[in-house]
Coordinates of C-alpha atoms in Angstrom, one line a residue:
M1376 CA -165.3 5.3 102.7
A1377 CA -166.7 2.9 105.3
E1378 CA -167.8 4.3 108.7
T1379 CA -165.2 2.2 110.4
S1380 CA -162.2 3.5 108.4
A1381 CA -159.4 4.8 110.4
T1382 CA -158.0 7.2 107.8
Q1383 CA -158.9 10.5 106.2
G1384 CA -158.8 11.1 102.5
T1385 CA -155.1 12.1 102.9
G1386 CA -154.3 8.6 104.2
E1387 CA -153.5 10.0 107.7
I1388 CA -155.1 8.6 110.8
D1389 CA -158.4 10.3 111.5
S1390 CA -158.4 11.1 115.2
R1391 CA -161.7 13.1 115.3
P1392 CA -164.0 11.7 118.0
R1393 CA -166.8 9.6 116.6
T1394 CA -170.3 10.1 117.9
S1395 CA -171.4 7.1 119.9
S1396 CA -174.3 5.4 118.0
W1397 CA -176.3 2.2 118.4
R1398 CA -175.5 1.3 114.8
Y1399 CA -171.9 0.7 115.7
I1400 CA -172.6 -1.9 118.4
G1401 CA -171.0 -5.3 117.8
P1402 CA -167.8 -6.3 119.6
G1403 CA -169.4 -6.0 123.0
I1404 CA -172.2 -8.3 122.0
V1405 CA -169.6 -10.8 120.8
V1406 CA -167.6 -10.8 124.0
A1407 CA -170.7 -11.0 126.2
A1408 CA -172.2 -13.9 124.1
T1409 CA -168.9 -15.8 124.2
G1410 CA -168.4 -15.3 128.0
V1411 CA -171.8 -16.6 129.0
G1412 CA -171.8 -20.3 128.7
A1413 CA -174.1 -23.2 129.8
G1414 CA -172.1 -23.7 133.0
D1415 CA -172.8 -20.0 133.9
L1416 CA -176.5 -20.6 133.4
V1417 CA -176.5 -23.5 135.7
A1418 CA -174.5 -21.6 138.4
T1419 CA -177.0 -18.8 138.2
L1420 CA -180.0 -21.2 138.4
I1421 CA -178.5 -23.0 141.4
A1422 CA -177.9 -19.6 143.2
G1423 CA -181.6 -18.7 142.6
S1424 CA -182.8 -22.1 143.6
K1425 CA -180.9 -22.0 146.9
F1426 CA -181.3 -18.4 147.9
G1427 CA -184.3 -17.1 145.9
Y1428 CA -183.9 -13.4 144.9
T1429 CA -181.5 -12.6 147.8
L1430 CA -178.4 -12.5 145.6
M1431 CA -179.9 -10.2 142.9
W1432 CA -177.5 -7.5 144.0
A1433 CA -174.5 -9.8 143.2
A1434 CA -175.7 -10.0 139.6
V1435 CA -175.7 -6.2 139.3
I1436 CA -172.2 -5.9 140.8
G1437 CA -171.0 -8.7 138.5
C1438 CA -172.3 -6.7 135.5
L1439 CA -170.4 -3.6 136.6
V1440 CA -167.2 -5.6 137.2
K1441 CA -167.3 -7.0 133.6
I1442 CA -168.0 -3.5 132.1
S1443 CA -164.9 -2.3 133.9
L1444 CA -162.7 -5.1 132.7
A1445 CA -163.8 -5.1 129.1
E1446 CA -163.6 -1.2 129.0
A1447 CA -160.0 -1.4 130.2
A1448 CA -159.0 -4.0 127.6
G1449 CA -160.7 -2.0 124.8
R1450 CA -159.2 1.3 126.0
W1451 CA -155.7 -0.1 126.0
H1452 CA -156.1 -1.2 122.3
L1453 CA -157.6 2.2 121.2
A1454 CA -155.4 4.5 123.3
T1455 CA -152.0 2.9 122.5
G1456 CA -152.5 1.3 119.1
R1457 CA -151.0 -1.9 120.6
T1458 CA -152.6 -5.2 121.2
L1459 CA -153.0 -6.6 124.7
F1460 CA -150.3 -9.2 124.2
E1461 CA -147.9 -6.4 123.1
G1462 CA -148.7 -4.7 126.4
W1463 CA -148.1 -7.9 128.3
R1464 CA -144.7 -8.4 126.6
T1465 CA -143.5 -5.1 128.0
L1466 CA -144.2 -6.4 131.5
G1467 CA -141.6 -9.1 131.2
S1468 CA -141.0 -12.6 129.8
W1469 CA -143.1 -14.2 132.6
T1470 CA -146.3 -13.1 130.8
T1471 CA -145.2 -14.9 127.7
V1472 CA -144.4 -18.1 129.6
Y1473 CA -147.7 -18.0 131.5
F1474 CA -149.8 -17.3 128.4
A1475 CA -148.1 -20.0 126.3
V1476 CA -148.7 -22.7 128.9
Y1477 CA -152.2 -21.5 129.8
V1478 CA -153.5 -21.2 126.2
V1479 CA -152.4 -24.7 125.1
I1480 CA -153.8 -26.6 128.1
W1481 CA -156.9 -24.4 128.5
G1482 CA -157.7 -24.8 124.8
F1483 CA -157.3 -28.6 124.9
V1484 CA -159.8 -29.0 127.7
Y1485 CA -162.2 -26.2 126.7
G1486 CA -162.6 -27.7 123.2
A1487 CA -164.1 -30.9 124.5
T1488 CA -166.2 -28.9 127.0
A1489 CA -167.6 -26.6 124.4
M1490 CA -168.4 -29.3 121.9
S1491 CA -170.2 -31.4 124.6
S1492 CA -172.1 -28.4 125.9
S1493 CA -173.3 -27.5 122.3
A1494 CA -174.3 -31.1 121.6
L1495 CA -176.4 -31.6 124.8
P1496 CA -179.5 -29.6 123.7
V1497 CA -179.3 -31.0 120.2
V1498 CA -179.5 -34.5 121.6
A1499 CA -182.4 -33.5 123.8
L1500 CA -184.2 -31.9 120.8
F1501 CA -183.5 -35.0 118.5
P1502 CA -183.4 -38.0 120.9
D1503 CA -183.7 -40.5 118.0
G1504 CA -180.7 -39.1 116.2
P1505 CA -177.0 -39.6 116.7
G1506 CA -175.6 -39.8 120.3
L1507 CA -173.8 -37.1 122.3
K1508 CA -170.3 -37.9 121.1
T1509 CA -171.3 -37.7 117.4
W1510 CA -173.2 -34.5 117.8
A1511 CA -170.2 -33.0 119.8
I1512 CA -167.9 -33.8 116.9
I1513 CA -170.3 -32.3 114.5
M1514 CA -170.5 -29.1 116.6
G1515 CA -166.7 -28.8 116.7
L1516 CA -166.5 -29.3 112.9
I1517 CA -169.2 -26.7 112.2
G1518 CA -167.4 -24.2 114.4
L1519 CA -164.1 -25.0 112.6
V1520 CA -165.6 -24.5 109.1
F1521 CA -167.4 -21.4 110.1
V1522 CA -164.4 -19.6 111.6
W1523 CA -162.0 -20.9 108.9
F1524 CA -164.0 -19.5 106.0
N1525 CA -165.6 -16.3 107.5
Q1526 CA -164.0 -13.1 108.8
Y1527 CA -165.1 -10.8 111.6
A1528 CA -168.1 -9.1 109.9
V1529 CA -170.0 -12.4 109.3
F1530 CA -168.9 -13.8 112.6
E1531 CA -170.3 -10.7 114.4
K1532 CA -173.7 -11.0 112.6
V1533 CA -174.1 -14.7 113.6
M1534 CA -173.1 -14.0 117.2
T1535 CA -175.7 -11.2 117.3
V1536 CA -178.4 -13.5 116.1
L1537 CA -177.3 -16.2 118.7
I1538 CA -177.3 -13.8 121.7
G1539 CA -180.7 -12.4 120.5
V1540 CA -182.1 -15.9 120.5
M1541 CA -180.7 -16.7 124.0
F1542 CA -181.8 -13.4 125.4
V1543 CA -185.4 -13.6 124.1
V1544 CA -185.8 -17.2 125.2
V1545 CA -184.5 -16.8 128.7
V1546 CA -186.5 -13.6 129.3
Y1547 CA -189.6 -15.3 127.9
V1548 CA -189.1 -18.2 130.3
A1549 CA -188.6 -15.8 133.2
V1550 CA -191.8 -14.0 132.3
R1551 CA -193.6 -17.3 132.0
V1552 CA -192.6 -18.5 135.5
G1553 CA -193.9 -15.2 136.9
P1554 CA -191.3 -13.1 138.7
D1555 CA -192.0 -11.6 142.1
V1556 CA -191.3 -8.0 141.4
G1557 CA -191.2 -6.9 145.0
A1558 CA -188.8 -9.7 146.0
S1559 CA -186.6 -8.8 143.0
F1560 CA -186.2 -5.2 144.2
A1561 CA -185.6 -6.4 147.8
G1562 CA -182.8 -8.6 146.4
L1563 CA -180.9 -5.5 145.4
A1564 CA -180.0 -4.9 149.1
P1565 CA -176.6 -6.5 149.7
V1566 CA -177.3 -9.4 152.0
L1567 CA -175.3 -12.6 152.6
P1568 CA -177.4 -15.5 153.8
D1569 CA -175.6 -18.3 155.6
G1570 CA -173.6 -20.5 153.2
S1571 CA -174.0 -18.0 150.3
L1572 CA -170.5 -16.5 150.2
I1573 CA -169.0 -18.8 147.4
Y1574 CA -172.3 -18.6 145.4
T1575 CA -172.2 -14.8 145.7
L1576 CA -168.5 -14.6 144.6
G1577 CA -169.2 -17.0 141.8
L1578 CA -172.2 -15.0 140.6
I1579 CA -170.2 -11.8 140.6
G1580 CA -167.1 -13.2 139.0
G1581 CA -168.3 -16.2 137.0
V1582 CA -170.9 -15.1 134.5
G1583 CA -169.3 -13.7 131.4
G1584 CA -165.8 -13.8 132.9
T1585 CA -163.4 -15.9 130.8
I1586 CA -160.2 -15.5 128.8
T1587 CA -162.5 -14.1 126.0
M1588 CA -162.7 -10.8 128.0
A1589 CA -159.1 -10.3 126.9
A1590 CA -160.2 -10.8 123.3
Y1591 CA -162.5 -7.8 123.4
G1592 CA -159.8 -5.4 122.3
Y1593 CA -159.0 -7.7 119.3
W1594 CA -162.7 -7.7 118.3
V1595 CA -162.7 -3.9 118.7
N1596 CA -159.8 -3.7 116.2
A1597 CA -161.5 -6.2 113.9
K1598 CA -164.5 -3.9 113.8
G1599 CA -162.2 -1.2 112.4
W1600 CA -161.9 0.8 115.6
N1601 CA -158.2 1.6 115.6
N1602 CA -157.5 4.7 117.7
S1603 CA -158.8 6.8 120.5
S1604 CA -161.4 8.6 118.3
W1605 CA -163.5 5.4 118.8
M1606 CA -163.4 5.5 122.6
K1607 CA -167.0 6.8 123.1
V1608 CA -168.3 4.3 120.6
M1609 CA -166.4 1.4 122.4
R1610 CA -167.7 2.4 125.8
L1611 CA -171.3 2.5 124.6
D1612 CA -170.9 -0.9 122.9
N1613 CA -169.4 -2.4 126.1
R1614 CA -172.1 -1.0 128.4
V1615 CA -175.0 -2.1 126.2
A1616 CA -173.5 -5.6 125.9
Y1617 CA -173.0 -6.1 129.7
I1618 CA -176.3 -4.5 130.6
T1619 CA -177.9 -7.0 128.3
T1620 CA -175.9 -9.8 130.0
G1621 CA -177.1 -8.4 133.4
I1622 CA -180.7 -8.7 132.3
F1623 CA -180.0 -12.2 131.1
V1624 CA -178.5 -13.2 134.5
V1625 CA -181.4 -11.6 136.4
A1626 CA -183.8 -13.6 134.2
M1627 CA -182.0 -16.9 135.1
L1628 CA -182.1 -16.0 138.8
V1629 CA -185.8 -15.4 138.4
V1630 CA -186.2 -18.9 136.9
G1631 CA -184.1 -20.4 139.6
A1632 CA -186.0 -18.6 142.4
E1633 CA -189.5 -19.2 141.1
L1634 CA -189.3 -22.6 139.4
L1635 CA -186.8 -24.3 141.6
H1636 CA -186.5 -22.5 145.0
S1637 CA -190.3 -22.5 145.6
S1638 CA -190.6 -26.2 144.6
Q1639 CA -187.4 -27.3 146.4
L1640 CA -186.2 -28.9 143.1
A1641 CA -182.5 -29.6 142.5
L1642 CA -180.5 -29.6 139.3
T1643 CA -177.7 -31.8 138.2
K1644 CA -174.4 -30.0 138.4
G1645 CA -172.7 -29.0 135.1
D1646 CA -174.3 -28.4 131.8
R1647 CA -176.6 -31.4 132.2
G1648 CA -178.5 -29.3 134.8
L1649 CA -180.1 -27.5 131.8
I1650 CA -181.5 -30.7 130.5
D1651 CA -183.1 -31.2 133.9
L1652 CA -184.6 -27.7 133.7
G1653 CA -186.0 -28.5 130.2
V1654 CA -187.8 -31.5 131.7
I1655 CA -189.2 -29.3 134.5
L1656 CA -190.4 -26.7 132.0
E1657 CA -192.1 -29.3 129.9
D1658 CA -194.0 -30.7 133.0
R1659 CA -195.0 -27.1 134.0
F1660 CA -195.6 -25.3 130.7
G1661 CA -195.7 -27.9 128.0
A1662 CA -193.4 -29.1 125.2
V1663 CA -193.3 -25.9 123.2
T1664 CA -191.7 -23.9 126.1
A1665 CA -189.3 -26.7 126.9
K1666 CA -188.1 -26.9 123.2
L1667 CA -187.8 -23.1 123.0
F1668 CA -185.6 -23.3 126.1
L1669 CA -183.4 -26.0 124.5
V1670 CA -183.0 -23.7 121.5
G1671 CA -181.8 -21.0 123.8
F1672 CA -179.5 -23.4 125.6
F1673 CA -178.0 -24.3 122.2
A1674 CA -177.6 -20.6 121.2
T1675 CA -175.8 -20.0 124.5
S1676 CA -173.4 -22.9 124.2
F1677 CA -172.7 -22.6 120.4
S1678 CA -172.1 -18.9 120.7
S1679 CA -169.4 -19.6 123.3
L1680 CA -167.9 -22.2 121.0
I1681 CA -167.5 -20.1 117.9
G1682 CA -166.6 -17.1 120.0
V1683 CA -163.6 -18.9 121.5
W1684 CA -162.7 -20.6 118.2
H1685 CA -162.4 -17.0 116.8
G1686 CA -161.3 -14.8 119.7
V1687 CA -158.7 -16.9 121.4
S1688 CA -157.3 -18.0 118.0
L1689 CA -156.8 -14.2 117.3
M1690 CA -155.0 -13.9 120.6
F1691 CA -152.8 -16.9 119.8
A1692 CA -152.0 -15.5 116.3
D1693 CA -151.0 -12.2 117.8
F1694 CA -148.9 -14.1 120.4
V1695 CA -147.0 -15.9 117.7
E1696 CA -146.6 -12.7 115.6
R1697 CA -145.2 -10.7 118.5
I1698 CA -142.7 -13.5 119.4
R1699 CA -141.5 -13.6 115.8
A1700 CA -141.2 -9.8 115.6
D1701 CA -139.3 -9.7 118.9
R1702 CA -136.8 -12.3 117.7
A1703 CA -136.4 -10.5 114.3
A1704 CA -135.6 -7.3 116.2
G1705 CA -133.0 -9.1 118.2
G1706 CA -135.1 -9.3 121.4
A1707 CA -135.6 -5.5 121.6
G1708 CA -139.3 -6.0 122.7
A1709 CA -142.5 -5.5 120.8
G1710 CA -143.2 -2.1 119.3
A1711 CA -146.4 -0.5 118.2
S1712 CA -148.4 -2.2 115.5
A1713 CA -147.2 -1.2 112.1
E1714 CA -150.7 -1.3 110.6
P1715 CA -154.2 -0.3 111.7
G1716 CA -156.0 -2.9 113.8
G1717 CA -158.6 -3.8 111.1
P1718 CA -156.2 -4.8 108.4
Q1719 CA -153.9 -6.5 110.9
I1720 CA -156.8 -8.6 112.3
A1721 CA -158.0 -9.5 108.8
R1722 CA -154.6 -10.7 107.9
Q1723 CA -154.3 -12.7 111.2
E1724 CA -157.7 -14.4 110.6
K1725 CA -156.0 -16.1 107.6
S1726 CA -152.7 -16.7 109.2
V1727 CA -151.1 -20.1 109.9
P1728 CA -151.0 -19.6 113.7
F1729 CA -154.7 -18.6 113.8
R1730 CA -155.8 -21.7 111.8
A1731 CA -153.4 -23.9 113.7
Y1732 CA -155.0 -22.9 117.0
V1733 CA -158.5 -23.4 115.6
L1734 CA -157.4 -27.0 114.6
W1735 CA -156.0 -27.4 118.2
L1736 CA -159.4 -26.4 119.7
T1737 CA -161.2 -28.9 117.4
F1738 CA -159.4 -32.2 116.8
P1739 CA -157.2 -33.1 119.8
P1740 CA -160.0 -32.4 122.4
M1741 CA -162.2 -35.0 120.6
A1742 CA -160.1 -37.6 122.3
L1743 CA -161.5 -36.4 125.6
L1744 CA -165.0 -37.1 124.5
W1745 CA -164.4 -40.8 125.2
L1746 CA -163.0 -40.2 128.7
D1747 CA -165.6 -39.9 131.4
E1748 CA -163.2 -38.0 133.7
P1749 CA -159.8 -36.9 132.3
F1750 CA -158.8 -36.4 135.9
G1751 CA -155.3 -35.1 135.8
L1752 CA -155.8 -32.7 132.9
V1753 CA -159.0 -31.3 134.5
I1754 CA -157.0 -30.5 137.7
V1755 CA -154.2 -28.7 135.8
Y1756 CA -156.8 -26.9 133.7
G1757 CA -158.7 -25.8 136.8
V1758 CA -155.6 -24.4 138.5
L1759 CA -154.4 -22.5 135.4
G1760 CA -157.9 -21.3 134.5
A1761 CA -158.5 -19.9 138.0
F1762 CA -155.5 -17.7 137.6
F1763 CA -156.4 -16.0 134.4
M1764 CA -158.9 -13.5 135.5
P1765 CA -156.8 -12.0 138.3
F1766 CA -153.9 -12.0 135.8
L1767 CA -156.0 -10.0 133.4
A1768 CA -157.3 -7.5 136.0
L1769 CA -153.9 -6.9 137.6
T1770 CA -152.0 -6.5 134.4
L1771 CA -154.5 -4.0 133.1
I1772 CA -154.0 -1.9 136.3
W1773 CA -150.3 -2.1 135.6
L1774 CA -150.5 -1.1 131.9
L1775 CA -153.1 1.6 132.3
N1776 CA -151.4 3.4 135.1
S1777 CA -148.0 3.5 133.4
S1778 CA -146.3 5.6 130.7
R1779 CA -147.2 2.9 128.2
T1780 CA -150.6 4.5 128.0
P1781 CA -151.1 8.2 126.9
A1782 CA -151.8 10.3 130.0
E1783 CA -155.3 11.3 128.7
W1784 CA -156.4 7.6 128.7
R1785 CA -154.8 6.3 131.9
N1786 CA -156.9 5.0 134.7
G1787 CA -158.8 7.3 137.0
W1788 CA -159.8 6.5 140.6
L1789 CA -163.0 4.7 139.5
S1790 CA -161.3 2.5 136.9
N1791 CA -158.5 1.6 139.4
G1792 CA -161.0 0.9 142.1
M1793 CA -163.1 -1.4 139.9
L1794 CA -160.1 -3.2 138.5
A1795 CA -158.6 -3.7 141.9
A1796 CA -161.9 -5.0 143.3
A1797 CA -162.1 -7.3 140.3
G1798 CA -158.6 -8.5 140.8
L1799 CA -159.2 -9.2 144.5
L1800 CA -162.5 -10.9 143.8
F1801 CA -161.0 -13.2 141.2
L1802 CA -158.0 -13.9 143.5
V1803 CA -160.4 -15.1 146.2
L1804 CA -162.3 -17.2 143.7
C1805 CA -159.0 -18.6 142.4
V1806 CA -157.9 -19.6 145.9
Q1807 CA -161.3 -21.2 146.6
Q1808 CA -161.1 -23.2 143.4
V1809 CA -157.6 -24.4 144.1
R1810 CA -158.7 -25.4 147.7
D1811 CA -161.7 -27.3 146.3
L1812 CA -159.5 -29.5 144.1
P1813 CA -159.2 -33.2 145.3
W1814 CA -155.5 -32.9 146.2

């Protein structure tokens, strides 16, 4: 029987604790790779270019915040045998309304963003080939075909390769520009230079923090981890993934501090800032380093694309399934899953709602590729998107302190403190994002 099986020979659930082992690691790598996109890289670079190593401490705190959030999502799935959406359903119908509106609008705009972001480095690598719109459509179609015909095991392997490429490339570039080790350690002291508050909050909250953090529990189940016996394994997986992300963010800060801050160079805002960085790297270190960086840029963007195509589609499939189950039960509310997480996820990966959402992420957003600024939609997307992370943090506090969670696995003071801090942080970021909109 496979290592990830949830049953004993008798067919009963095997609840014996598994020994945490490196060989099990996977879902955490997937959620970390998905959550770190090209926009996060630019934000980190700009923070480094403006303030040097001063905000290094914010990257460390951001890593701890993400570990806490992902651990809480995974713990809910393993401790209760329920998906996160099942938990949300028990909090009231308002969660259903919010998620339904959010996931439709967010997916529409994100699809275009992800396709464009994945196409940018390809256009830079092959300037004589097709244009940005053509490559963006090709990226979306590749993501569609890959997710449509592959299940979690293959998906995880590809994501592991992509995060390996992005990690190695970014760390290589950081070493190449020559980090100032003394300044790096000095940056661990919490200091707020003038004008750095928003950059600091963004660095803590932005990198690796998206709706895909809520998908972590689904990927945990897809791995075959179905009950609390996998808790130690999940926690090791989660920590390794976000420590890797933390190193990745620190490396980008080093590049921003050494390459941009010292030379007083500025980047274009948005994903195109990475193209600017590629040009700077070519001038400084030659074409080989610049092309390697563009390969890392592609790995970062495309891993986010296929991660969302898979993870958020799983959440949408679960959303539809729970609505149907509730209606079939006469509105009595969602109960515990009737089957172990692995088989349930495998079935959902082939379901009509899963594939319908993958199609929604791929084809309708292509229309936005011809609009320079889909102004109204971007405003609505910005407002809804800003509210998701506080929603996730605060609902996890609610679920994991209630009788819905077995007493053994409810939040302790540390988990409550970290989730409350995350909720407050994301709420401040949310208010700031809403204030920054051109009303």
